[in-house]
XYZ file of C-alpha atoms in Angstrom:
334
model
C -66.816 9.277 -34.295
C -69.701 8.241 -32.337
C -73.546 9.252 -33.218
C -75.862 10.099 -31.026
C -77.825 6.857 -29.464
C -80.828 4.843 -31.263
C -82.684 5.087 -27.324
C -82.783 8.799 -27.900
C -84.837 8.603 -31.001
C -84.828 6.176 -33.671
C -82.643 7.108 -36.514
C -84.144 5.738 -39.768
C -87.450 8.164 -38.980
C -85.016 11.539 -39.616
C -82.188 10.859 -40.808
C -81.487 11.459 -44.731
C -78.284 11.818 -46.424
C -79.372 14.342 -48.570
C -78.976 17.740 -47.680
C -82.047 19.915 -47.768
C -84.577 16.959 -47.895
C -87.356 18.570 -45.946
C -87.565 17.239 -42.380
C -84.037 15.585 -42.056
C -80.996 15.513 -40.525
C -77.865 14.137 -43.044
C -76.360 13.093 -39.394
C -76.815 12.656 -36.499
C -72.869 12.350 -35.951
C -72.222 13.629 -32.417
C -70.123 13.754 -28.909
C -72.112 11.298 -26.119
C -71.643 11.213 -22.799
C -72.326 7.681 -21.589
C -75.313 7.731 -19.203
C -76.753 10.798 -19.109
C -79.435 9.477 -16.258
C -77.802 7.612 -13.993
C -78.310 9.447 -10.330
C -77.750 9.275 -6.922
C -81.059 10.632 -5.427
C -79.474 10.378 -2.088
C -76.309 12.805 -2.388
C -79.011 15.708 -3.298
C -81.692 15.045 -1.284
C -84.244 14.442 -3.762
C -87.256 12.709 -3.939
C -87.855 9.602 -7.039
C -90.439 10.960 -8.075
C -88.904 14.427 -8.471
C -85.777 13.039 -10.440
C -88.157 11.197 -12.344
C -88.913 14.380 -14.455
C -85.843 16.544 -13.871
C -84.380 17.593 -17.208
C -81.105 15.703 -17.134
C -79.274 18.895 -17.821
C -79.954 19.428 -13.985
C -78.666 16.646 -12.491
C -75.677 15.726 -14.402
C -74.608 19.491 -13.493
C -75.497 18.861 -9.738
C -72.855 15.969 -9.866
C -70.652 18.035 -11.948
C -70.803 21.175 -9.081
C -69.931 18.682 -6.481
C -67.102 17.070 -8.073
C -65.972 20.681 -8.937
C -66.236 21.533 -5.469
C -64.281 18.536 -4.319
C -60.999 19.441 -6.562
C -61.155 23.119 -5.234
C -60.904 21.481 -1.508
C -64.250 23.274 -0.502
C -67.063 21.029 1.297
C -70.260 22.287 0.134
C -71.501 22.499 3.599
C -69.055 25.273 4.302
C -70.752 27.401 1.443
C -74.071 26.590 3.719
C -76.201 29.435 3.681
C -73.145 31.851 2.591
C -73.237 34.547 -0.921
C -72.323 32.363 -3.266
C -73.583 32.916 -6.963
C -74.321 30.472 -9.765
C -73.982 31.620 -12.978
C -75.124 29.202 -15.633
C -74.637 28.687 -19.665
C -77.003 26.234 -20.588
C -80.032 27.240 -24.024
C -81.515 23.195 -24.248
C -84.634 22.959 -23.206
C -85.099 19.687 -25.148
C -86.392 17.304 -22.328
C -89.099 19.057 -21.277
C -90.214 19.608 -24.918
C -90.319 15.906 -25.113
C -92.646 15.552 -21.961
C -94.853 18.239 -23.369
C -95.888 16.079 -26.229
C -97.850 13.882 -23.482
C -99.989 15.990 -21.427
C -100.744 12.807 -19.506
C -97.083 13.210 -18.075
C -97.064 15.990 -16.554
C -97.728 15.918 -12.131
C -96.447 18.871 -10.239
C -92.463 18.524 -11.068
C -92.575 18.863 -14.545
C -92.243 22.796 -14.471
C -88.931 22.621 -11.685
C -87.886 19.805 -13.040
C -88.129 21.570 -17.136
C -87.417 25.091 -16.620
C -83.921 26.789 -18.307
C -83.427 28.933 -14.900
C -84.014 25.949 -12.799
C -80.634 24.901 -14.149
C -79.195 27.220 -12.218
C -81.737 27.024 -9.016
C -80.866 23.666 -8.627
C -77.234 24.070 -7.841
C -78.336 26.920 -5.244
C -81.138 24.390 -3.746
C -79.132 21.943 -3.512
C -76.150 23.356 -1.593
C -78.588 25.913 -0.163
C -76.503 28.476 -1.676
C -78.041 32.659 -0.787
C -76.117 34.416 -3.438
C -77.819 35.634 -6.921
C -78.270 32.819 -9.455
C -79.750 32.619 -13.136
C -78.491 30.955 -16.586
C -76.849 32.943 -19.185
C -78.471 32.639 -23.005
C -75.798 33.777 -25.523
C -75.950 30.855 -27.800
C -72.311 29.418 -27.945
C -70.878 32.333 -25.761
C -73.495 31.392 -22.703
C -70.980 29.571 -20.626
C -67.765 32.120 -21.130
C -70.865 35.381 -20.647
C -71.668 33.597 -17.032
C -68.041 33.504 -16.715
C -67.473 37.704 -17.881
C -70.957 38.218 -15.079
C -68.970 35.650 -12.410
C -66.199 37.592 -12.704
C -67.886 40.709 -12.120
C -69.867 39.395 -8.632
C -66.758 39.144 -7.909
C -64.858 42.738 -8.230
C -67.259 44.214 -7.191
C -67.604 42.491 -3.696
C -71.060 41.418 -4.135
C -70.198 37.796 -3.523
C -66.844 36.223 -2.295
C -67.619 32.674 -3.782
C -68.930 31.834 -7.632
C -69.916 28.282 -9.108
C -70.037 29.395 -12.873
C -70.305 25.847 -15.077
C -71.851 25.505 -18.847
C -74.119 22.094 -19.918
C -75.558 20.668 -22.905
C -77.347 17.586 -24.296
C -78.709 16.057 -26.950
C -81.968 14.936 -26.539
C -84.504 16.042 -29.966
C -83.217 15.613 -33.072
C -85.253 18.972 -34.478
C -82.041 20.545 -33.340
C -80.217 18.371 -35.570
C -82.859 19.103 -38.873
C -82.647 22.839 -38.004
C -78.486 22.604 -37.975
C -78.590 20.057 -41.102
C -81.548 22.733 -43.143
C -79.130 25.713 -42.799
C -76.122 23.006 -43.513
C -73.616 24.195 -40.243
C -72.842 20.140 -39.557
C -70.411 18.305 -40.959
C -71.513 15.836 -43.023
C -67.943 13.427 -42.520
C -68.433 13.719 -39.172
C -65.206 15.452 -37.425
C -64.829 19.187 -37.013
C -61.725 20.856 -39.061
C -61.210 23.931 -37.489
C -59.372 26.519 -39.330
C -58.653 24.475 -42.118
C -59.155 24.712 -46.107
C -60.924 21.207 -45.290
C -63.505 23.038 -42.444
C -67.044 21.238 -43.629
C -69.455 22.296 -39.932
C -69.030 21.566 -36.467
C -69.937 18.210 -34.839
C -72.477 18.309 -31.812
C -71.516 17.176 -28.861
C -73.182 16.984 -25.039
C -71.050 17.501 -21.756
C -70.907 19.384 -18.918
C -68.202 21.423 -17.205
C -68.058 23.703 -13.429
C -65.146 26.122 -12.107
C -65.457 27.733 -8.980
C -64.143 30.931 -8.435
C -63.256 32.618 -5.586
C -62.272 36.489 -4.880
C -60.769 36.104 -1.384
C -56.696 34.511 -1.420
C -56.576 33.902 2.321
C -59.105 31.406 2.309
C -58.012 27.949 1.577
C -57.954 26.116 -1.473
C -56.766 24.367 -4.621
C -56.416 27.145 -7.398
C -55.840 25.783 -10.646
C -55.080 29.218 -12.332
C -56.196 32.777 -12.025
C -58.810 34.329 -14.381
C -56.716 38.079 -14.992
C -59.470 39.645 -17.247
C -63.081 38.828 -19.611
C -64.540 41.409 -21.960
C -67.881 41.160 -23.645
C -69.052 42.671 -26.771
C -71.889 42.379 -29.612
C -71.004 42.049 -33.287
C -74.133 44.227 -33.935
C -76.158 44.204 -37.472
C -73.925 41.629 -39.184
C -75.204 40.273 -42.485
C -76.893 37.711 -41.127
C -78.125 37.474 -37.848
C -75.969 34.046 -37.462
C -72.480 35.377 -38.679
C -69.990 37.055 -36.341
C -68.147 40.306 -37.411
C -64.286 41.127 -37.773
C -64.451 43.923 -36.506
C -66.396 43.385 -33.233
C -64.195 40.081 -32.666
C -61.242 42.607 -33.164
C -62.585 45.476 -30.838
C -63.424 42.726 -28.084
C -59.686 41.547 -28.524
C -58.143 44.465 -29.009
C -59.769 46.351 -25.850
C -59.255 43.472 -23.370
C -55.795 43.184 -24.103
C -54.961 46.488 -23.261
C -57.061 47.002 -20.481
C -54.847 44.216 -19.069
C -51.469 45.215 -19.687
C -51.156 41.835 -21.735
C -48.616 42.298 -23.386
C -48.703 40.347 -26.797
C -45.800 38.135 -26.541
C -46.756 36.902 -23.336
C -49.389 34.364 -24.826
C -48.465 30.917 -25.524
C -51.356 29.893 -27.612
C -55.279 30.963 -28.275
C -57.810 28.102 -27.436
C -60.010 29.853 -29.264
C -63.881 29.895 -30.977
C -63.376 27.993 -33.949
C -65.816 25.386 -34.789
C -65.215 24.683 -38.904
C -67.446 26.247 -40.794
C -65.107 28.335 -43.752
C -67.338 32.246 -42.619
C -67.194 31.856 -38.721
C -63.245 30.629 -38.703
C -61.644 32.756 -41.387
C -62.730 35.660 -39.247
C -62.210 34.408 -36.026
C -58.038 33.883 -37.203
C -58.335 37.723 -38.962
C -59.244 39.081 -35.399
C -56.813 37.718 -33.779
C -54.308 38.010 -36.896
C -54.707 41.901 -35.945
C -55.292 42.167 -32.559
C -52.172 40.099 -31.696
C -50.058 38.079 -34.193
C -49.260 40.987 -36.223
C -47.750 42.633 -32.267
C -45.724 39.378 -31.817
C -42.427 38.700 -32.649
C -42.883 34.458 -32.787
C -45.973 32.287 -34.076
C -48.985 32.504 -32.094
C -50.826 28.816 -32.157
C -54.546 28.797 -32.162
C -57.017 25.627 -31.934
C -59.877 25.247 -30.917
C -61.555 21.950 -28.355
C -64.214 21.588 -31.233
C -61.620 19.148 -33.074
C -61.083 17.407 -29.497
C -64.388 17.091 -27.874
C -66.602 18.627 -30.470
C -68.944 21.829 -30.157
C -70.927 21.892 -26.674
C -72.949 25.007 -27.696
C -73.789 27.166 -24.737
C -70.897 24.601 -22.635
C -68.209 25.693 -25.195
C -66.543 28.584 -24.114
C -65.886 26.498 -20.174
C -64.335 23.221 -22.439
C -61.694 25.549 -23.725
C -60.933 27.047 -20.758
C -60.668 23.646 -18.960
C -59.117 22.391 -22.130
C -56.172 25.312 -21.516
C -56.064 24.510 -17.897
C -55.178 21.078 -18.751
C -52.624 21.817 -21.467
C -51.300 24.247 -18.923
C -50.554 22.118 -16.376
C -49.441 18.511 -18.827
C -47.130 21.293 -20.517
C -49.006 19.808 -23.905
C -51.354 21.338 -26.035
C -53.544 18.805 -27.049
C -53.330 18.209 -30.909
């Protein structure tokens, strides 16, 4: 179990073990990256002055996209000037909020370095991509909604290639304090998805990027095929932060019918599974109604939250990546 390092903020100023303590978080347990500040300026043609004020989410995403293109056996130069779409799930503006506390830090690069839209625009700029590019912020579903948006653009023929990403960094104690006030975070620092021991989730940071291509005749390395995706909303629930079983059942049943997928076909389900006693039973119930009841064998379900924590807007792509790794290794992570 790890926690947010002290160089982000002094824990003593904002930590109190008693839930509900005003202005305090009862935990700073988190999955964190070793280094969010290291960056090779020369690769992306950035000046030191510009990089200094750059939201580290932009820096991390640029590096991960570069590696995703490498993994796909696509040279960045081959995409230059092409109609390549960029769709990124992101929500956090922590870095800009911190800089905004001191107006003396503002210079010409403050806004372009810390505006949420630039998390996606930076990719298009760095690799000279001419397709649509924007940030999708639908909270925890952001990166999967970004994936669905990219898929629709590919199917319609608007673009031939899409870069889909998700990124999340933990830079501000305020979010921990807010989630603690709602008692959403695990006081034990562990995420027990779909368990009677579930006591909340563990916040985490990281980044995932995938490359999607419509054309099949272009030499590249394909890890998997995206069969179908679907998006809906739960409508008026008991609380704006709470899911609804009917909405989740609806999107699942429609998706599997539209894609003509036999409910017996899936090997396992990578679920959202945040480790909360409200959300997990609703999701499990929807999966049971839409899939498990139509099967002749048990349906294993799991959540990457138990493996690496909850990356919030990037969590959907983390689950997708976990599924790809599981297929390649022919082994489900515990």
